[in-house]
XYZ file of C-alpha atoms in Angstrom:
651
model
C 10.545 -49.479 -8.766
C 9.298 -46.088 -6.902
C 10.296 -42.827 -8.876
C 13.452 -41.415 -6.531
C 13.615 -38.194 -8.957
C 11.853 -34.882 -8.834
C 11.370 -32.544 -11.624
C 12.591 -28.901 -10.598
C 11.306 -25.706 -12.508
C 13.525 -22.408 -12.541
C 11.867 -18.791 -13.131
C 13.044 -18.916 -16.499
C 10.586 -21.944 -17.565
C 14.239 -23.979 -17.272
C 13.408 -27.761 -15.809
C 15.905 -30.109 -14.330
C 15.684 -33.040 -12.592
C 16.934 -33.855 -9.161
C 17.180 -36.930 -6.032
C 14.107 -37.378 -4.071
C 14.674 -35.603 -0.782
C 17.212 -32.966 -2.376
C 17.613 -29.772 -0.514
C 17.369 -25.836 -1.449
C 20.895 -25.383 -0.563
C 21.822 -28.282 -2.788
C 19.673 -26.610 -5.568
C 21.362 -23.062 -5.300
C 24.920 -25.084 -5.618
C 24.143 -27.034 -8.356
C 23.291 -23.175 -10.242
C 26.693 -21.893 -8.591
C 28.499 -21.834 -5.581
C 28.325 -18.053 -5.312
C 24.533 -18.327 -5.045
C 24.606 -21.344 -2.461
C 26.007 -18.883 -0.396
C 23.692 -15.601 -1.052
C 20.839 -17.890 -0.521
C 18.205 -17.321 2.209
C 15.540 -19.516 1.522
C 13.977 -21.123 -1.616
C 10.359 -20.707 -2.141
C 8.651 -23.671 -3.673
C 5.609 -23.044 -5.710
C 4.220 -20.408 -3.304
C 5.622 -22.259 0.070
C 8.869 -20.431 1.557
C 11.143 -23.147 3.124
C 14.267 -23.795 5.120
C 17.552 -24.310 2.490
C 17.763 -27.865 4.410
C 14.393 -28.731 4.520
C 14.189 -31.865 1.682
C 12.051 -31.168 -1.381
C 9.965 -34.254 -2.186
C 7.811 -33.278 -5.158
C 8.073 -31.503 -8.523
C 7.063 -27.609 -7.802
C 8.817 -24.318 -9.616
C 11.643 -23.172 -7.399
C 13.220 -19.647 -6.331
C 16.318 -19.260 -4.658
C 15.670 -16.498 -2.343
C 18.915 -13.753 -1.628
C 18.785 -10.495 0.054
C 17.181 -8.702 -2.653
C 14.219 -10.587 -3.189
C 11.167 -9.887 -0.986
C 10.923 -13.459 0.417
C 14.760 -13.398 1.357
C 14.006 -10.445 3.277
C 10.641 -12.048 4.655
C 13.125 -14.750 5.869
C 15.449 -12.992 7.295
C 13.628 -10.224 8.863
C 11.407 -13.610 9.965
C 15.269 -14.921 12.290
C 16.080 -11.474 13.128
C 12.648 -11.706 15.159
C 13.608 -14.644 16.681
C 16.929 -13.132 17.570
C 15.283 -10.252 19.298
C 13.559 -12.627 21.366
C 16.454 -14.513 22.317
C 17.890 -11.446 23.287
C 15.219 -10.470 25.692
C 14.550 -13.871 27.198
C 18.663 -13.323 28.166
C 17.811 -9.707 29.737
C 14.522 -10.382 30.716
C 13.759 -14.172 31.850
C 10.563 -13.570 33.277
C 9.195 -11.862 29.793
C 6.479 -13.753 27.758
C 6.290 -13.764 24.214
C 3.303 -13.556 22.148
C 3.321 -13.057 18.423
C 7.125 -12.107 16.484
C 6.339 -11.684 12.690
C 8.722 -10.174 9.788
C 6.672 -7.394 8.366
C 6.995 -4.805 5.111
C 10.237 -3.045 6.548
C 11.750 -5.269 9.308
C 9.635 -7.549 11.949
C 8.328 -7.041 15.708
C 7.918 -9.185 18.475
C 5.021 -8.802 21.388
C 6.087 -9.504 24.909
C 4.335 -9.033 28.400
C 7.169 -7.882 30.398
C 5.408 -8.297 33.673
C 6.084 -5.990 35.998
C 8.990 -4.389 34.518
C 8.967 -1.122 32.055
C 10.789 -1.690 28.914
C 10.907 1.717 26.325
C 12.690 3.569 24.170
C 15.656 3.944 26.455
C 16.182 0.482 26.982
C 16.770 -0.450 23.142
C 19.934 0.348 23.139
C 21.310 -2.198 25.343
C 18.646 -4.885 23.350
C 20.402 -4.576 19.985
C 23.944 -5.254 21.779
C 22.632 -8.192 22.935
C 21.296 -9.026 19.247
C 24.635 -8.947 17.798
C 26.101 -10.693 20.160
C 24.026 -13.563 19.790
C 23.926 -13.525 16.042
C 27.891 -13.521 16.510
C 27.879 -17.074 18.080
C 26.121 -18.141 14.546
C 23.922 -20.181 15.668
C 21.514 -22.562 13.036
C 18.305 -22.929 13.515
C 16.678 -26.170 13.975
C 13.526 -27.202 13.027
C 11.100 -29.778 15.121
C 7.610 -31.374 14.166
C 6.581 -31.125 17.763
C 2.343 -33.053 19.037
C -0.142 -30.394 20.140
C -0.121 -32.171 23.278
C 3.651 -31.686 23.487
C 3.914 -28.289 22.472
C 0.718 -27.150 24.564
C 2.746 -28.881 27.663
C 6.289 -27.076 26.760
C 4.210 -23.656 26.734
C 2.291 -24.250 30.190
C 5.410 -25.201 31.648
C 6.570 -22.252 30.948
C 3.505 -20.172 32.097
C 3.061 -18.799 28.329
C -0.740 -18.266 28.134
C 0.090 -16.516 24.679
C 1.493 -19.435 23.152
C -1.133 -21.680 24.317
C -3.524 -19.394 23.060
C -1.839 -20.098 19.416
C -1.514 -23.901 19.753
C -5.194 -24.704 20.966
C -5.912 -23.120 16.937
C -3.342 -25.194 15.355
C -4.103 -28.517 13.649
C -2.416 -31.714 15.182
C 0.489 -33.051 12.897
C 1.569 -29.107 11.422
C 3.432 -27.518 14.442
C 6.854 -26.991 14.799
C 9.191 -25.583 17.108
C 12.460 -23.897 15.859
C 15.632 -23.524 18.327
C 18.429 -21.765 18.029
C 20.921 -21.019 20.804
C 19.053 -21.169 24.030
C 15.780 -19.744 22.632
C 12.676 -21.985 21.463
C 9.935 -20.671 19.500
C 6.769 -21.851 18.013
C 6.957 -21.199 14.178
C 6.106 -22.869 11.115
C 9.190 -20.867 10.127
C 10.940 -20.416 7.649
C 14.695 -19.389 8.728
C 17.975 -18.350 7.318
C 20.974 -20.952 7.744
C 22.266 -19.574 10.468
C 22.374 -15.944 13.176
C 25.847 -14.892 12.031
C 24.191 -13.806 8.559
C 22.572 -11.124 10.825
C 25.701 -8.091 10.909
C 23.572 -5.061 11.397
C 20.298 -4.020 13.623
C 18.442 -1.062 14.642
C 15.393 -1.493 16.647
C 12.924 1.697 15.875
C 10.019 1.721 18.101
C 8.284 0.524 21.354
C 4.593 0.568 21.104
C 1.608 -1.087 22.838
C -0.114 -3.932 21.181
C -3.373 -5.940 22.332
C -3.077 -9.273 22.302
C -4.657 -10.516 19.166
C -5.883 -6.733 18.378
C -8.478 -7.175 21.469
C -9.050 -4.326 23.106
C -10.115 -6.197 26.210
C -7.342 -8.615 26.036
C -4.145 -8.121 27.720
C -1.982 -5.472 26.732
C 1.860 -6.377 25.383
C 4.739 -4.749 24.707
C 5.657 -4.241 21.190
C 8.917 -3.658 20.237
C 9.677 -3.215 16.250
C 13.423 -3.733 14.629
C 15.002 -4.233 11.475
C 17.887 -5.909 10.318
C 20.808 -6.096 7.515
C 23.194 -8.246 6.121
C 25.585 -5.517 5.954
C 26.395 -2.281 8.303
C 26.323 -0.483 4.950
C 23.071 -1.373 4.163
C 22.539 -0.149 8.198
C 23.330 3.210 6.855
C 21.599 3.551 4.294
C 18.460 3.017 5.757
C 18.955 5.755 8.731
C 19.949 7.999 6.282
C 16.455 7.255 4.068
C 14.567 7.450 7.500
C 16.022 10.482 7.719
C 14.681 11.808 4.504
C 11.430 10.453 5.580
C 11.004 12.809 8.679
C 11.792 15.398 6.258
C 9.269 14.508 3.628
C 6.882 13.822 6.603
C 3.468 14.712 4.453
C 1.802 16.027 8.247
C 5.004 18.535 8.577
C 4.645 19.762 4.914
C 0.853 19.535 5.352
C 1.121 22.383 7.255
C 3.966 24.515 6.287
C 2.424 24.096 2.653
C -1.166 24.859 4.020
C -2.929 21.564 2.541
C -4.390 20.299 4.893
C -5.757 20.778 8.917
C -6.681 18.357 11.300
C -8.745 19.716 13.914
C -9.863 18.269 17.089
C -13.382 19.917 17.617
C -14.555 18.532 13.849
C -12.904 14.742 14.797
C -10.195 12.630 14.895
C -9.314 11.002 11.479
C -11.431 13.729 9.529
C -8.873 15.562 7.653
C -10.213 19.610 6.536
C -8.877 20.547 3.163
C -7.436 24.284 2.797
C -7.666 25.973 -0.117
C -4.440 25.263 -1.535
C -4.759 21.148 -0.906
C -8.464 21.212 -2.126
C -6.412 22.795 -5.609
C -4.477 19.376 -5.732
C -7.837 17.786 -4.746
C -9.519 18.928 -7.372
C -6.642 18.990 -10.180
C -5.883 15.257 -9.725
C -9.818 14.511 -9.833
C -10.219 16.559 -13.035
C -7.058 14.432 -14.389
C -9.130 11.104 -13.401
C -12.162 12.359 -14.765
C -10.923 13.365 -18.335
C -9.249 10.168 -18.371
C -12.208 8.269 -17.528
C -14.676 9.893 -19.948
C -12.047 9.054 -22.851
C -12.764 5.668 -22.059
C -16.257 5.400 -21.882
C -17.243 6.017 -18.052
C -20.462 7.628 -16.426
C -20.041 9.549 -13.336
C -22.929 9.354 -10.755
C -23.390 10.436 -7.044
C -24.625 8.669 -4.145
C -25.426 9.583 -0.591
C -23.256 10.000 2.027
C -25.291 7.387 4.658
C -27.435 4.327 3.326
C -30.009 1.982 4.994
C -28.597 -0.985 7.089
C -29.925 -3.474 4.890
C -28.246 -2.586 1.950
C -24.982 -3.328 3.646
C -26.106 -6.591 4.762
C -26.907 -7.435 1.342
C -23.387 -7.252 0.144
C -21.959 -8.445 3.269
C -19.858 -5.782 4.272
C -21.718 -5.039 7.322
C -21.316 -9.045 8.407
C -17.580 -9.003 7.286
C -16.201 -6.030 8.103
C -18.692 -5.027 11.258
C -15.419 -3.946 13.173
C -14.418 -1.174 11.005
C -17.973 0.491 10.707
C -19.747 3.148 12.797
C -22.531 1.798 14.652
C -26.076 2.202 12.702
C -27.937 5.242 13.433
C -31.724 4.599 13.941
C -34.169 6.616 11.400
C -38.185 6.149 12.663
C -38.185 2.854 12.125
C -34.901 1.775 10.047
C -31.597 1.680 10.444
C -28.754 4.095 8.660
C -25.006 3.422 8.131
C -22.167 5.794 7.284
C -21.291 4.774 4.325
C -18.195 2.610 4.146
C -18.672 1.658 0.190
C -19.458 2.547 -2.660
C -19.965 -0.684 -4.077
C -23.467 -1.830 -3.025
C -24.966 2.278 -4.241
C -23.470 1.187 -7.699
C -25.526 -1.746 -8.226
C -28.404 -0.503 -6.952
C -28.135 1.943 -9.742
C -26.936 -0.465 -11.523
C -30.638 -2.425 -11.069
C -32.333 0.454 -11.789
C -33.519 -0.562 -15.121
C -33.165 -3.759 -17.104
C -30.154 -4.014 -19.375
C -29.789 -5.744 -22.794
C -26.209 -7.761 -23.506
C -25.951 -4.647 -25.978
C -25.782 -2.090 -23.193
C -22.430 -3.591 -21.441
C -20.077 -2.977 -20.421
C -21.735 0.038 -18.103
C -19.247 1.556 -16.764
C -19.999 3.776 -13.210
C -17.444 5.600 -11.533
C -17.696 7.777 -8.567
C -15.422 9.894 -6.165
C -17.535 9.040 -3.302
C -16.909 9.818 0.731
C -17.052 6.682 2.801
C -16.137 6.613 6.620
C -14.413 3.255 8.631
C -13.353 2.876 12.171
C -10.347 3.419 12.904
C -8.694 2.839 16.285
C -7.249 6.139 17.370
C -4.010 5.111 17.979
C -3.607 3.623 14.042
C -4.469 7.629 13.269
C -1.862 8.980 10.649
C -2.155 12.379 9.023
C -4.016 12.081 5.866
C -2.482 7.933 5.197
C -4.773 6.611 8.180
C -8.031 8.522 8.179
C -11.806 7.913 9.620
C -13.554 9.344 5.930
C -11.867 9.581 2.928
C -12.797 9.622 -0.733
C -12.253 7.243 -3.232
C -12.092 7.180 -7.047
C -14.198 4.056 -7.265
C -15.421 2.410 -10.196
C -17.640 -0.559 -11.163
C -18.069 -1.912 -14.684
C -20.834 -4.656 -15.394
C -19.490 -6.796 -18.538
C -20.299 -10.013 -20.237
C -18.066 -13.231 -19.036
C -17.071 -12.688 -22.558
C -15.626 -8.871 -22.248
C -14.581 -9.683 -18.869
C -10.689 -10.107 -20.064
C -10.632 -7.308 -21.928
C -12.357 -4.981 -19.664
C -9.619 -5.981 -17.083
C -6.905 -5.296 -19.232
C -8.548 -1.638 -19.933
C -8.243 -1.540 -16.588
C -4.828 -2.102 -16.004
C -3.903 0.452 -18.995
C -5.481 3.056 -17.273
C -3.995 2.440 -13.789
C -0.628 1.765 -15.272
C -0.889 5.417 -17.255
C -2.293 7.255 -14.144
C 0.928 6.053 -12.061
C 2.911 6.897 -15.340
C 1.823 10.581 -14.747
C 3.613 10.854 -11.692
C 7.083 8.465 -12.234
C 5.916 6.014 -9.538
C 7.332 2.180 -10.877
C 4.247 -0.481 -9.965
C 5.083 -4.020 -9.056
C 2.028 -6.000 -9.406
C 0.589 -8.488 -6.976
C -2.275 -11.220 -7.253
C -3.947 -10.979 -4.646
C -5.507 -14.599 -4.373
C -7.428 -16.381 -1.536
C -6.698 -18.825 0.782
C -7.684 -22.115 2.474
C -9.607 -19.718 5.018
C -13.368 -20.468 3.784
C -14.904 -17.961 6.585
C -13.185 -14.931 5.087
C -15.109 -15.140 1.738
C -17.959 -15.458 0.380
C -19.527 -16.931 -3.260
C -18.911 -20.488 -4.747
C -15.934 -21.662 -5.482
C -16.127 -22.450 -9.165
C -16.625 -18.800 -9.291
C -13.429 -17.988 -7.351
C -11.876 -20.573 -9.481
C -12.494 -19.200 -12.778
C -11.844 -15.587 -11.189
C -8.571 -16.185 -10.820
C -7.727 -18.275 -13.638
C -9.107 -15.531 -15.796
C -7.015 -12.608 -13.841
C -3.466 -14.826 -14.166
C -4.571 -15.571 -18.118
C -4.610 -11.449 -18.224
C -0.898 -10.766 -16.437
C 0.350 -13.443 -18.394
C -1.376 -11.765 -21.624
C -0.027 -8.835 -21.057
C 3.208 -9.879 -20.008
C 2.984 -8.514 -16.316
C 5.947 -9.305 -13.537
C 3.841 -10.021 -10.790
C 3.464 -11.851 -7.427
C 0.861 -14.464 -6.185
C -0.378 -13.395 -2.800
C -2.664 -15.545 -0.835
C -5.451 -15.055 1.459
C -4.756 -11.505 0.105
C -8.064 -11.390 -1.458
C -11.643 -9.261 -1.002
C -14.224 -11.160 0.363
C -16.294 -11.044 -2.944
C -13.141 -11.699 -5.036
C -9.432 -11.768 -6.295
C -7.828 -8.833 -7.050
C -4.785 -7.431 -9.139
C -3.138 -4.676 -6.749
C -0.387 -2.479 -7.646
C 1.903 -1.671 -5.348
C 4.226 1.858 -6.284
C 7.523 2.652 -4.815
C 8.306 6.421 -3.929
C 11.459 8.684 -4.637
C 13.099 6.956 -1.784
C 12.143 3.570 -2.470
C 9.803 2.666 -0.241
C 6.246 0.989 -1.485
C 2.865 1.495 -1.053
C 0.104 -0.714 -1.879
C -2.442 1.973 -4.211
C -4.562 1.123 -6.935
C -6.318 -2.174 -7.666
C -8.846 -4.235 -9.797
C -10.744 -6.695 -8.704
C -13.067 -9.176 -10.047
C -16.332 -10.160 -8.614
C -18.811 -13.082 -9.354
C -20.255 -12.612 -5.441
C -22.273 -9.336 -5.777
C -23.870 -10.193 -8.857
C -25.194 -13.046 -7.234
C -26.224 -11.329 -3.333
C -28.004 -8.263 -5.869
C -29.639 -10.110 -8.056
C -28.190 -8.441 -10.832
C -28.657 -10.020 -14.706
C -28.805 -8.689 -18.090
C -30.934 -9.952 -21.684
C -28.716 -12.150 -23.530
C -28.895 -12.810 -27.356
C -30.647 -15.774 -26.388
C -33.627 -13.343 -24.521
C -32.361 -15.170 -21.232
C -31.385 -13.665 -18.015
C -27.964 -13.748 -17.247
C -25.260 -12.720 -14.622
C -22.902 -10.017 -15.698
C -19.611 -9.743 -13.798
C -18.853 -6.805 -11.736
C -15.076 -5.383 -12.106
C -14.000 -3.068 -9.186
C -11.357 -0.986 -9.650
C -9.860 2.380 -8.274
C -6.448 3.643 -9.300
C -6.067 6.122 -6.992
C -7.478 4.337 -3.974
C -8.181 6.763 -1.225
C -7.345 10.513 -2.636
C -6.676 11.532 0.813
C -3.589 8.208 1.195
C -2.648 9.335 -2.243
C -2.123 12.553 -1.455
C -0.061 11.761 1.729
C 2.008 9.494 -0.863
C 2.245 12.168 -3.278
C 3.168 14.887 -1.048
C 6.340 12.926 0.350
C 7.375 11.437 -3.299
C 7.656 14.848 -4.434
C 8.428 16.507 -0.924
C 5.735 19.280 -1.339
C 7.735 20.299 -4.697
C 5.049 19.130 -7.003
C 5.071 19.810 -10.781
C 3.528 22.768 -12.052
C 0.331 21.231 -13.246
C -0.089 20.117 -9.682
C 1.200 23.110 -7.864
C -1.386 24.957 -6.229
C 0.279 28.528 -7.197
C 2.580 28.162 -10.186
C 3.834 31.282 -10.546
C 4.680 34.090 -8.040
C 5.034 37.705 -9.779
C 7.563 39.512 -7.885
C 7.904 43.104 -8.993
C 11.191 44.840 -7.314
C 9.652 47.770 -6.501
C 6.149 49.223 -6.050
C 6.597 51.071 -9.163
C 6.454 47.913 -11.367
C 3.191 46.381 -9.341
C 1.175 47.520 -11.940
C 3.160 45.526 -14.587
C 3.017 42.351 -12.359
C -0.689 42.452 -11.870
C -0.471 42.793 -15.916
C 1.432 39.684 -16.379
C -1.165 37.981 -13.686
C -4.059 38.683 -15.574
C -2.824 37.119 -19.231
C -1.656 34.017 -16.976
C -5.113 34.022 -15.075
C -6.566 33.779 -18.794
C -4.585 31.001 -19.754
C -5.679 29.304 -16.147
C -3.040 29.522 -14.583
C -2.547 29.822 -10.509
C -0.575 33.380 -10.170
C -0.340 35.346 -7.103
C 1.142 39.004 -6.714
C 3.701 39.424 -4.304
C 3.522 43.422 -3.909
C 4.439 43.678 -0.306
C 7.329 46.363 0.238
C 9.330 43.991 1.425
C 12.959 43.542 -0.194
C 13.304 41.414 -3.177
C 15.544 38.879 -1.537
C 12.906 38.024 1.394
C 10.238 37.639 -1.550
C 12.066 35.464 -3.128
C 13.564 33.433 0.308
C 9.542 33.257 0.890
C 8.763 32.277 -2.739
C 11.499 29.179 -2.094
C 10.005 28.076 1.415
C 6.508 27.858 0.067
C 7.924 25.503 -3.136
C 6.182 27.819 -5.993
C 8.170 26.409 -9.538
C 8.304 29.926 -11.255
C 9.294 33.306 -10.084
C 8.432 36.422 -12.032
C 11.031 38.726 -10.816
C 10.025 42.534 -12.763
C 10.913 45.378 -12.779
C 11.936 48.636 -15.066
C 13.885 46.641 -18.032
C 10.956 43.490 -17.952
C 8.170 46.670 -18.020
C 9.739 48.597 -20.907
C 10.627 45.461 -23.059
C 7.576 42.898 -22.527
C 9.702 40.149 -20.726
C 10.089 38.639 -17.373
C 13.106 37.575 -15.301
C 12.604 33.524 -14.747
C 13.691 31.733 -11.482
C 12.765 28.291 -10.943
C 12.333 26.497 -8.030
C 15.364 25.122 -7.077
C 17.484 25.768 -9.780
C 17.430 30.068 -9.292
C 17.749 32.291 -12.199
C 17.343 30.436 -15.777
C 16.789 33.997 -17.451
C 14.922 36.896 -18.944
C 12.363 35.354 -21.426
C 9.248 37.213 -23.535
C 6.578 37.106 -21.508
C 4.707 35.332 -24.457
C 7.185 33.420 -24.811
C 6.724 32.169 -21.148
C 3.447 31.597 -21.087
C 4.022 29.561 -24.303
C 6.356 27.289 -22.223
C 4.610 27.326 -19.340
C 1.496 26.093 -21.046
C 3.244 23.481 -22.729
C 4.887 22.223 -19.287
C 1.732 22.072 -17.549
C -0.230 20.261 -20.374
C 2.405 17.555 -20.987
C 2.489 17.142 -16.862
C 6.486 17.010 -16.559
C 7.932 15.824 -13.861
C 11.040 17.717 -12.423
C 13.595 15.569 -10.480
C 12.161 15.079 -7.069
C 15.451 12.999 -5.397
C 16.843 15.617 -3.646
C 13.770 18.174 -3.419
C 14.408 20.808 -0.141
């Protein structure tokens, strides 16, 4: 007699056994009732599905709500397919290409034709949205042939969607209707449209079909969605607070940072007072790195052709790379990693098992191509630096090394109160995207899930999320107003090794393959900075703070005094300036505000005769008349232990 049960695992290790054939919703109601109807979507094993789609073999399930991150990919996922309904209703003759839920909401591609759809016209598009998701419609699933869907698509003169179909395999499409519209999707989709109370579409932009620049061009229009009008609200309101953070706006009232048209698009010029941020996080790094046993070393800016084509960055990411340059007879590449310079120094000499782990780290320039249009302030640049390191270990220190690793990149995001979710980034069935065999990718990523389980890690599987050469832990921070941004990462690499040639004398006197970690906390300094500068809304702490304090003397009288108190602070390294203008004291200290500085020395003939200084602090105004010794003392302390002030509501 055929088995008719399934085993079920919860998140909690729990097991329980169910019918053949049972269904998420059935799952979520057999926890509670209350769940079964906050569910979404379950996600089996690392497959998000439809609450009625049957479950027909053992797997570990999640029962995905609004506050997960595959709820949300689920229902951002309908709310796409609810914008399209809404403009095949306005728009019959429109075409639809591509509608996918992304990070923050989901956008949908559509050739229009002849007609001229923008910003103006969204208005009347999310009407139409909530009135369909009003009529609560489900959404039905259909295993549909190639040859039928490929005929429902020409019928309807959709050269996008047959586009799409002639990739797909025979026996895994599906079409998913509800109301009047029809979509090719593999889905999956939340019960039904009436979950969908609140929407706010956010941008029209041009898209290429399939990101060819000499394919057709589409109209993309991008949206999010809610559960709740509340919820609605919230998120204008954090929007709102984003303009105002905007890291390009306080790029230049702060004076970080220029972009400047006759040096190049993408190729951010640091001013003095961003290089001091620059430079003070890289000295942070550095410190930290040569505590745990790293060697610095410098490579060139430009390296032959070959060596690129060695490591297969050239072959794999071609796209993103300025063209060679041709050198007498050779050809030159900017550089667009560090990697490949690292084990060429790295084969420099012969190394014993008793000389690893070698540990190489670099803040080296590198330069990609990016499309103009994807151009954004310091987050989306053409060269940018990054605090890249490589460290060649034995298979047998691999583990550890790793978990040193994630120490260090845990305690640099530490510093600045940024929480880190963790992701696996894993690969997928995709063979072309990587490279290396796959007993190596295999043991790769058995060996990085043994370390987040080791170390007791909360963290994500993410497939086809992986470097060509290997998986990869990422760590993904979220910012004062919640949002997330994918930073540091370490990867793990049995490719290079291999395409380099690179070995190492065992105790046995045989050659063997060390493995290669990569791994960069910081990423790009130049993203970082963009992050850092809108987490903390240009009011960074004082150890970051490229002038700390701001000696205001009331009077010219007491400039001598202030210049005084600069020079003990100067000895103590710290950033002072002299503001001995004859201006009034209230527009010196209105000007000492605008420009963020944390301290204000306010002095004049009381502070002079006694030794002290009147203390304002950004934000917060006077806090007092303090020693000046006393102060510094303070100060010194502050900037050493690298506190953090409260950076919710910084103006």
């Amino acid at each position: 007699m055929p088995n008719d049960k399934i085993t079920i695992t919860f998140p909690d290790g729990s097991e329980k056994q169910y019918p053949k054939g049972v269904t998420g919703y059935e799952v979520a109601e057999s926890i509670s009732k209350g769940l079964a109807r906050e569910a979404l979507s379950v996600t089996l094993d690392d497959e998000i599905l439809d609450l009625d789609r049957p479950i027909e073999r053992d797997g570990t399930i999640t029962i995905n709500t609004w506050n997960s991150e595959d709820g949300k990919y689920t229902f951002w996922h309908s709310s796409a397919h609810l914008l399209a309904e809404a403009i095949q209703e306005l728009y019959p003759d429109a075409k639809f290409g591509i509608g996918p839920p992304i990070e923050n909401g989901f956008y949908y591609d559509i050739d229009f034709g002849d007609k001229s759809v923008g910003q103006d016209d969204l208005d009347k598009i999310e009407k139409k949205i909530i009135e369909k998701a009003r009529q609560k419609s489900g959404f039905e699933r259909k295993p549909v042939t190639k040859e039928e869907a490929l005929s429902f698509y020409k019928e309807k003169g959709n050269e996008y969607k047959v586009d799409l179909i002639k990739d797909l395999e025979d026996g895994n499409i599906t079409f998913y209707t509800q109301g009047d519209f029809t979509d090719l999707c593999r889905g999956p989709h939340i019960p039904n449209t009436g979950l969908v109370k609140a929407v706010k579409l956010t941008n029209v932009a041009g898209a290429y079909w399939r990101g060819d620049v000499d394919s057709e061009q589409l109209t993309r229009i991008y949206g999010i969605s809610f559960p709740k009008q509340k919820l609605l609200e919230e998120y204008i309101h954090k929007m709102e607070e984003a303009k105002r953070r905007d890291h390009k706006k306080l790029g230049k009232e702060l004076k970080l940072f220029m972009m400047d048209q006759m040096v190049g698009q993408g190729l951010p010029v640091w001013l003095p007072n961003g290089t001091i941020i620059r430079r003070t996080l890289e000295s942070f790094l550095r410190e930290e790195q040569k505590k745990r046993g790293y060697k610095e070393v410098i490579t060139p800016h430009i390296g032959n052709l070959e060596l690129y084509k060695t490591s297969g960055h050239y072959p794999y990411y071609r796209e993103s790379q300025y063209n060679p340059i041709q050198v007498d007879d050779e050809e030159y590449m900017l550089k667009p990693m560090n990697c490949p310079h690292h084990h060429r120094i790295y084969s420099n000499e012969l190394h014993s098992y008793r000389d690893l782990p070698l540990r190489l780290a670099e803040f080296g320039s590198v330069y990609r191509y990016e499309q103009s249009g994807e151009l954004n302030g310091l987050s989306r640049v053409r060269g940018f630096t990054q605090d890249d390191a490589h460290i060649y270990c034995t298979h047998e220190q691999l583990k550890r090394e790793i978990k040193n690793c994630l120490d260090l990149t845990q305690f640099v995001f530490s510093i600045f109160d940024m929480p880190v979710d963790i992701r696996l980034s894993f690969r997928d069935d995709n063979e072309e995207k990587y490279g290396g065999e796959d007993e190596y990718w295999e043991r790769a990523e058995r060996e990085i899930k043994e370390v987040a389980d080791e170390e007791g890690l909360d963290y994500k599987i993410a497939r086809g999320e992986a470097s060509f050469y290997g998986p990869k832990i990422d760590f993904i921070i979220r910012d004062a107003i919640g949002r997330k941004w994918q930073l540091g990462t370490v990867q793990v690499d049995y490719v290079m090794p291999e395409r380099f040639d690179l070995t190492y004398i065992g105790s046995d006197n045989e050659k063997h393959r060390p493995v290669i970690i990569h791994r960069a906390p910081f990423g790009s300094m130049e993203r970082f900075c963009s992050i850092l500068i809108e987490h903390f809304a240009g009011d960074f702490p004082v150890w970051l703070a490229p002038v700390q304090v701001k000696m205001i003397p009331i009077a010219d009288d007491f400039n001598e005094y202030a210049y005084q108190c600069a020079a003990k602070l100067k000895e103590h390294d710290v950033r002072v300036e002299v503001d001995d203008r004859s201006e009034q004291i209230g527009g010196k200290i209105r000007d000492a505000e605008t420009s963020k500085i944390p301290y204000m020395l306010i002095v004049g003939g009381n502070e002079a005769e006694d030794g002290t200084v009147s203390v304002r602090r950004h934000k917060e105004g006077d806090i007092g008349t303090f020693d000046f010794s006393d102060f510094i003392s303070n100060l010194i302390d502050e900037i050493d232990s690298k506190r953090v002030p409260d950076h919710s509501n910084s103006n």
